[in-house]
Coordinates of C-alpha atoms and ligand atoms in Angstrom, one line a residue:
M66 CA -35.2 39.1 7.5
N67 CA -39.0 38.7 7.9
L68 CA -39.8 38.6 3.8
L69 CA -42.7 39.3 4.0
E70 CA -42.9 42.9 5.8
E71 CA -39.7 43.5 3.7
I72 CA -41.3 43.4 0.6
K73 CA -44.5 45.1 2.4
N74 CA -42.2 48.2 2.5
L75 CA -40.3 48.2 -0.9
S76 CA -43.8 47.9 -2.5
R77 CA -44.3 50.9 -0.4
E78 CA -41.4 53.0 -1.2
Y79 CA -41.7 51.8 -4.7
F80 CA -45.3 52.7 -5.3
D81 CA -44.2 56.4 -7.0
D82 CA -41.8 54.6 -9.3
V83 CA -44.6 51.9 -10.6
V84 CA -47.4 54.5 -10.3
F85 CA -45.2 56.6 -13.0
F86 CA -44.0 53.6 -15.6
R87 CA -47.4 52.5 -15.1
R88 CA -49.0 56.5 -16.4
H89 CA -46.3 56.2 -18.8
F90 CA -47.4 52.9 -20.2
H91 CA -51.1 54.7 -20.2
A92 CA -49.7 57.6 -22.1
T93 CA -48.2 55.2 -24.7
P94 CA -49.9 52.8 -26.0
E95 CA -49.8 50.3 -28.6
L96 CA -51.9 48.0 -30.5
S97 CA -51.1 44.8 -30.5
T98 CA -47.5 43.5 -31.9
Q99 CA -46.7 47.0 -32.6
E100 CA -45.5 47.9 -29.0
H101 CA -42.2 48.9 -29.9
R102 CA -41.5 51.9 -27.8
T103 CA -43.1 50.3 -25.1
A104 CA -40.8 47.8 -24.9
A105 CA -37.7 50.1 -25.5
Y106 CA -39.1 52.0 -22.3
I107 CA -39.4 48.0 -20.6
A108 CA -36.4 47.2 -21.6
A109 CA -34.4 50.9 -20.6
R110 CA -36.3 49.9 -16.5
L111 CA -35.3 46.8 -16.2
D112 CA -30.7 48.0 -17.5
E113 CA -31.4 50.8 -14.7
M114 CA -32.2 47.9 -12.7
G115 CA -29.1 45.7 -13.3
I116 CA -31.7 42.8 -14.3
S117 CA -30.6 41.5 -17.8
Y118 CA -32.8 40.5 -20.8
E119 CA -33.7 39.4 -24.0
E120 CA -35.8 41.4 -26.3
G121 CA -37.5 40.7 -30.0
I122 CA -39.4 37.5 -28.3
A123 CA -42.4 37.0 -31.0
G124 CA -42.0 40.1 -32.2
T125 CA -41.4 42.9 -29.4
G126 CA -41.2 40.8 -26.3
I127 CA -39.1 40.7 -23.7
I128 CA -37.9 38.3 -21.3
G129 CA -35.9 39.1 -17.8
H130 CA -33.8 36.9 -15.8
I131 CA -33.3 37.0 -12.2
P132 CA -30.4 34.5 -10.5
G133 CA -31.2 34.1 -6.7
K134 CA -29.0 32.2 -4.7
N135 CA -28.5 28.5 -6.7
P136 CA -30.8 29.5 -9.3
A137 CA -30.5 26.0 -11.5
S138 CA -32.7 24.8 -8.2
K139 CA -36.4 25.8 -8.9
V140 CA -37.6 28.6 -11.7
I141 CA -40.7 30.4 -12.2
A142 CA -42.3 32.8 -14.6
L143 CA -44.0 36.2 -14.0
R144 CA -45.9 37.9 -17.2
A145 CA -47.5 40.8 -18.2
D146 CA -49.1 41.8 -21.4
M147 CA -47.8 44.7 -23.5
D148 CA -50.7 45.9 -26.0
A149 CA -53.3 48.4 -25.8
L150 CA -57.1 48.6 -27.6
P151 CA -58.0 50.5 -30.6
I152 CA -60.5 52.3 -28.2
L153 CA -60.3 56.8 -28.0
E154 CA -60.0 57.1 -24.4
Q155 CA -62.7 59.8 -23.3
N156 CA -60.6 59.9 -19.3
K157 CA -59.8 63.0 -18.8
V158 CA -56.7 62.0 -16.4
E159 CA -53.4 63.8 -16.9
Y160 CA -51.8 60.1 -18.5
K161 CA -54.2 60.0 -21.0
S162 CA -53.6 58.6 -24.3
A163 CA -51.4 60.8 -26.2
N164 CA -51.4 58.4 -29.1
P165 CA -55.9 58.7 -30.2
G166 CA -57.8 55.9 -31.4
V167 CA -55.8 53.6 -29.6
M168 CA -55.3 53.0 -25.3
H169 CA -55.0 50.4 -22.6
A170 CA -59.0 49.8 -21.8
C171 CA -57.6 46.5 -20.6
G172 CA -55.2 47.4 -18.0
H173 CA -51.8 46.0 -20.1
D174 CA -50.1 49.6 -18.3
V175 CA -51.0 48.0 -14.7
H176 CA -49.4 45.0 -15.7
M177 CA -46.8 45.9 -16.7
A178 CA -45.9 48.6 -14.5
S179 CA -46.2 46.2 -12.0
L180 CA -44.2 43.4 -13.1
L181 CA -41.5 46.0 -13.1
G182 CA -41.7 46.6 -9.5
S183 CA -42.1 43.3 -9.0
A184 CA -39.3 42.6 -10.9
K185 CA -37.3 45.4 -8.4
I186 CA -38.1 44.1 -4.9
L187 CA -36.7 40.7 -6.3
H188 CA -33.8 41.7 -7.6
Q189 CA -33.4 43.7 -4.8
L190 CA -33.6 41.1 -2.6
R191 CA -31.9 38.3 -4.5
D192 CA -29.8 37.0 -1.8
H193 CA -32.5 36.3 0.1
W194 CA -34.2 33.6 -2.1
S195 CA -33.3 30.6 -4.1
G196 CA -33.4 29.6 -8.2
T197 CA -34.7 31.9 -10.8
V198 CA -37.6 34.1 -12.0
K199 CA -38.6 34.7 -15.4
L200 CA -40.2 38.1 -16.4
I201 CA -42.3 37.3 -19.5
F202 CA -43.2 40.9 -20.8
Q203 CA -45.6 39.3 -23.6
P204 CA -47.0 41.4 -27.1
S205 CA -50.3 40.9 -28.6
E206 CA -52.8 39.0 -26.4
E207 CA -55.3 41.0 -27.7
K208 CA -55.6 39.8 -31.5
N209 CA -55.2 36.2 -32.6
P210 CA -53.0 34.2 -32.8
G211 CA -51.7 35.8 -29.7
G212 CA -48.3 37.2 -28.4
A213 CA -48.4 33.8 -25.9
R214 CA -48.9 31.5 -29.0
M215 CA -45.6 33.4 -30.2
M216 CA -44.1 33.5 -27.8
L217 CA -44.4 29.4 -27.5
Q218 CA -43.8 28.5 -30.7
E219 CA -40.0 30.5 -30.2
G220 CA -39.7 28.6 -27.6
A221 CA -39.0 31.6 -25.3
L222 CA -39.6 29.3 -22.6
D223 CA -38.0 26.5 -22.5
H224 CA -34.3 27.3 -21.9
P225 CA -34.8 27.2 -18.7
R226 CA -38.4 25.6 -18.1
P227 CA -40.9 27.3 -15.2
A228 CA -42.2 24.9 -12.9
A229 CA -44.8 27.3 -12.7
I230 CA -46.4 30.5 -14.4
F231 CA -48.1 33.6 -12.9
G232 CA -50.7 36.2 -14.6
Q233 CA -52.1 38.6 -13.3
H234 CA -54.9 40.5 -14.4
V235 CA -57.1 43.8 -13.5
F236 CA -60.7 43.5 -13.0
P237 CA -62.8 45.9 -11.8
G238 CA -65.0 43.5 -10.3
L239 CA -63.0 43.7 -7.5
P240 CA -62.1 46.8 -5.2
A241 CA -58.2 47.6 -5.1
G242 CA -57.0 45.8 -1.9
K243 CA -58.6 42.6 -3.2
V244 CA -57.6 39.7 -5.5
G245 CA -59.5 37.0 -6.9
I246 CA -58.6 33.4 -8.0
R247 CA -60.5 30.4 -10.0
S248 CA -59.4 26.7 -8.9
G249 CA -59.4 24.8 -12.2
S250 CA -61.5 26.4 -15.3
Y251 CA -61.9 29.7 -15.2
M252 CA -61.7 31.4 -19.1
A253 CA -63.1 30.2 -21.9
S254 CA -61.6 29.0 -25.5
A255 CA -62.8 31.3 -28.0
D256 CA -63.0 30.7 -31.9
E257 CA -64.5 33.2 -34.5
I258 CA -66.9 31.9 -36.7
Y259 CA -67.0 33.4 -40.5
I260 CA -70.3 32.8 -42.6
T261 CA -70.8 33.3 -46.3
V262 CA -73.9 32.6 -47.2
K263 CA -74.6 32.4 -50.9
G264 CA -78.0 33.1 -52.5
T265 CA -78.8 34.4 -56.1
G266 CA -79.6 37.9 -56.2
G267 CA -82.3 40.3 -57.7
H268 CA -85.6 42.0 -57.9
A269 CA -87.0 42.1 -54.8
A270 CA -90.2 42.0 -56.1
K271 CA -89.8 38.9 -58.2
P272 CA -88.2 36.5 -55.5
E273 CA -89.6 32.8 -58.1
L274 CA -86.1 33.6 -59.7
N275 CA -84.1 35.0 -56.8
V276 CA -82.7 32.9 -54.1
D277 CA -82.4 34.8 -51.2
P278 CA -79.7 34.5 -49.4
I279 CA -81.6 36.6 -45.9
V280 CA -83.7 34.6 -45.5
I281 CA -81.7 32.0 -45.8
A282 CA -79.1 33.8 -42.9
S283 CA -82.0 34.1 -40.9
H284 CA -82.7 30.3 -41.4
V285 CA -78.8 29.8 -40.4
I286 CA -79.2 32.0 -37.6
L287 CA -81.8 30.6 -35.3
A288 CA -80.4 26.8 -36.7
L289 CA -77.0 27.2 -35.2
Q290 CA -78.9 28.3 -31.4
Q291 CA -79.7 24.6 -31.5
I292 CA -75.6 23.4 -31.1
V293 CA -76.0 25.6 -27.6
S294 CA -78.9 24.5 -26.3
R295 CA -79.9 20.5 -28.6
N296 CA -75.8 19.9 -28.5
A297 CA -73.9 20.8 -25.5
A298 CA -74.1 19.0 -22.6
P299 CA -75.7 21.0 -20.1
Y300 CA -72.4 21.2 -17.5
I301 CA -70.4 22.4 -20.2
P302 CA -70.8 26.1 -20.1
T303 CA -71.2 26.8 -24.2
V304 CA -72.2 30.2 -25.9
L305 CA -72.2 30.7 -29.7
S306 CA -72.9 34.9 -29.8
F307 CA -73.0 37.1 -33.6
G308 CA -72.6 40.3 -33.8
R309 CA -72.2 41.1 -37.2
I310 CA -74.6 40.1 -40.2
I311 CA -74.4 42.1 -43.3
G312 CA -76.6 41.7 -46.1
D313 CA -75.6 44.9 -48.9
G314 CA -79.1 45.3 -50.4
Q315 CA -82.2 47.4 -51.1
T316 CA -85.8 47.9 -50.3
N317 CA -86.0 46.7 -53.8
V318 CA -83.0 44.6 -54.1
I319 CA -82.0 41.2 -53.0
P320 CA -78.0 41.2 -52.6
D321 CA -76.3 37.3 -54.3
E322 CA -75.3 37.0 -50.3
V323 CA -75.0 37.4 -46.5
K324 CA -71.8 37.6 -44.2
I325 CA -72.5 36.6 -40.3
E326 CA -70.1 36.5 -38.4
G327 CA -69.6 35.4 -34.6
T328 CA -68.0 33.8 -31.8
F329 CA -68.2 30.2 -29.8
R330 CA -66.7 30.2 -26.8
T331 CA -66.9 26.9 -24.1
F332 CA -64.2 24.7 -21.7
D333 CA -64.0 21.3 -23.4
E334 CA -61.5 20.5 -26.0
E335 CA -63.3 17.6 -27.6
W336 CA -66.8 19.7 -27.5
R337 CA -64.8 22.9 -28.7
Q338 CA -63.8 20.5 -32.0
R339 CA -67.3 18.4 -32.5
A340 CA -69.3 21.8 -32.2
H341 CA -66.8 23.4 -35.0
R342 CA -68.4 20.3 -37.3
R343 CA -71.7 21.0 -36.4
I344 CA -71.8 24.1 -36.6
R345 CA -70.0 23.7 -39.9
E346 CA -72.8 21.2 -40.8
T347 CA -76.0 23.6 -39.9
A348 CA -74.9 26.0 -41.5
V349 CA -74.3 24.4 -45.2
F350 CA -76.8 21.9 -44.4
V351 CA -79.7 24.5 -44.0
A352 CA -78.6 26.9 -46.9
Q353 CA -78.6 23.8 -49.4
G354 CA -82.0 22.6 -48.1
M355 CA -82.6 26.3 -48.9
G356 CA -81.4 26.3 -52.5
G357 CA -78.4 28.6 -51.6
G358 CA -74.7 27.8 -50.6
C359 CA -72.7 28.3 -47.4
E360 CA -69.0 28.8 -46.8
V361 CA -67.8 28.7 -43.2
F362 CA -64.3 29.5 -42.2
I363 CA -63.6 29.0 -38.3
S364 CA -60.7 31.2 -36.8
D365 CA -58.8 29.3 -33.6
G366 CA -58.2 31.2 -31.2
Y367 CA -57.7 30.8 -27.3
P368 CA -57.9 27.8 -25.8
Y369 CA -59.3 27.5 -22.2
L370 CA -57.4 28.4 -19.6
H371 CA -57.4 26.0 -16.7
N372 CA -55.2 27.1 -12.9
N373 CA -53.8 24.4 -11.9
E374 CA -55.3 23.6 -8.7
E375 CA -52.4 22.9 -6.3
L376 CA -51.0 26.3 -7.4
A377 CA -54.4 27.8 -7.0
A378 CA -54.6 26.4 -3.1
K379 CA -51.0 27.7 -2.8
F380 CA -51.9 31.1 -4.1
R381 CA -55.3 31.4 -1.9
R382 CA -53.0 30.8 1.5
H383 CA -50.0 32.7 0.1
A384 CA -52.4 35.9 -0.8
S385 CA -53.9 35.6 2.6
Q386 CA -51.3 35.7 4.1
Y387 CA -50.1 39.4 2.1
L388 CA -53.6 40.6 2.3
G389 CA -55.5 39.2 4.8
A390 CA -58.2 36.2 4.0
E391 CA -61.2 38.6 3.6
N392 CA -59.3 40.1 0.2
V393 CA -59.3 36.5 -1.6
E394 CA -62.0 36.2 -3.6
E395 CA -63.1 33.0 -5.1
L396 CA -63.8 34.0 -8.4
E397 CA -66.5 32.9 -10.9
L398 CA -66.7 31.2 -14.3
S399 CA -66.1 33.6 -17.1
M400 CA -66.5 33.3 -20.9
T401 CA -64.0 35.7 -21.9
A402 CA -61.0 34.7 -23.3
E403 CA -57.1 35.1 -22.6
D404 CA -54.1 34.3 -24.5
F405 CA -53.0 32.7 -20.8
A406 CA -54.5 30.2 -21.0
F407 CA -51.4 28.4 -24.4
Y408 CA -49.2 28.7 -21.6
S409 CA -51.7 26.4 -19.0
R410 CA -52.1 24.4 -21.9
K411 CA -47.7 23.2 -21.7
F412 CA -47.6 24.5 -17.6
D413 CA -48.5 25.0 -14.3
T414 CA -50.2 28.0 -14.2
C415 CA -51.9 30.8 -11.4
F416 CA -54.4 33.1 -13.2
Y417 CA -55.6 35.7 -10.8
R418 CA -57.1 38.7 -10.7
L419 CA -56.7 42.1 -9.0
G420 CA -59.3 44.6 -7.8
V421 CA -59.0 48.0 -9.5
R422 CA -62.7 49.5 -8.6
N423 CA -63.1 52.7 -6.8
L424 CA -66.6 53.8 -6.4
E425 CA -65.7 57.0 -4.3
N426 CA -63.6 58.2 -7.2
G427 CA -65.6 56.8 -10.2
K428 CA -63.0 54.1 -11.1
T429 CA -66.1 51.5 -12.0
S430 CA -65.8 51.0 -15.8
N431 CA -65.6 48.2 -17.5
L432 CA -62.6 46.5 -19.8
H433 CA -62.3 47.8 -23.3
T434 CA -65.0 50.9 -22.6
S435 CA -63.3 54.1 -23.3
T436 CA -64.0 55.2 -19.7
F437 CA -61.8 52.1 -18.3
D438 CA -59.6 53.3 -15.6
V439 CA -58.0 51.9 -12.8
D440 CA -57.2 52.7 -8.8
E441 CA -53.9 52.9 -8.8
R442 CA -53.5 51.9 -5.2
A443 CA -53.6 48.6 -6.7
L444 CA -50.6 49.4 -8.4
E445 CA -48.8 48.7 -4.8
T446 CA -51.4 45.4 -4.3
G447 CA -50.5 44.2 -7.3
T448 CA -46.3 44.5 -6.9
G449 CA -46.1 43.5 -3.1
L450 CA -48.0 40.2 -3.8
M451 CA -46.7 38.7 -6.8
A452 CA -42.7 39.6 -5.5
W453 CA -44.3 37.1 -2.8
L454 CA -46.1 34.7 -4.3
A455 CA -42.5 34.3 -6.4
I456 CA -40.6 34.2 -3.4
C457 CA -43.1 31.6 -2.0
E458 CA -43.3 29.2 -4.8
L459 CA -39.6 29.1 -5.3
T460 CA -38.4 28.8 -1.3
G461 CA -41.3 26.5 -0.5
D462 CA -43.6 27.9 2.2
L463 CA -41.7 30.8 4.5
Ligands
NI610 NI1 -56.3 42.0 -20.9

């Protein structure tokens, strides 16, 4: 049997099913840690396919097992995330979110549907490959501490331990039919910064009696810009952005405190820890120098995501066989974050992008927007390619 052609045939054959799955997920989105109906739907589809699984992993997660010939010979894992975002969908489509204010605006509906399609293909072809495929349906990607971290803490990936983990994510930067990969460092670590600047409020006409936290906060924000411009090594990409500043006084009232919130992102663990220290010291000493005080809380988010170089090279080769080399693109470094990075700290991993853009029918919105949607032809690519990658990884080059 020509497995490559067979996988292509099956992904065409199952395309309507996979689109149906995706539209179901899209219409019934659930927020992080609340993916109960989503999990039940996945479990029901796996039951129909005759694939065994464990439920209730890290809350609502599911891990399926597809044994091929000689199941203990090698194990690999394929991952899809399950949660949606708190966004009110603006698309006028028949499969629009029926849960107003919650939306699959990051394509996790596509990831789940596509993985169900891959599972169906792998299960059907199980006499033609060796090893075991683990299916990871992971909850709560969008929210700290991240479902991946919880799954690892529960030891969900330990028995058996996969030799490689693949994840795919939709990407409006590429048209449907194309995929993208970047070897080595690909996505940034991301930490949340919460700063409270403390002063002494009072009448705005009597500054001599107050310690003005608004002015101190302004200096703190400007001083912190030096973390990137003067402390970060120029060859380590680093971002420090503040998206929220609350000083709730009046035109004539100076408040007692100001809250500042932001995000810190980079690609180096040692620098990440040092930067946290520098952020704390800078904010505290600037505030103290001006007669006020400052509390800094940094919530550790996801680490940076590293694609194993050997797996990335194999991905390029196998994806080129499946899609043609002209449809496999090199990706740029991204300052966005992904909790798949937790797997990449402990396993050899490969996280690639699935093109979903379509200029002709207006599927061009970015991730996390109220008008995000995909060219569903990407589902055929995603379904077949992941099955092909799994078989190639388990069997060696075909
Ligand atoms: Ni996502």
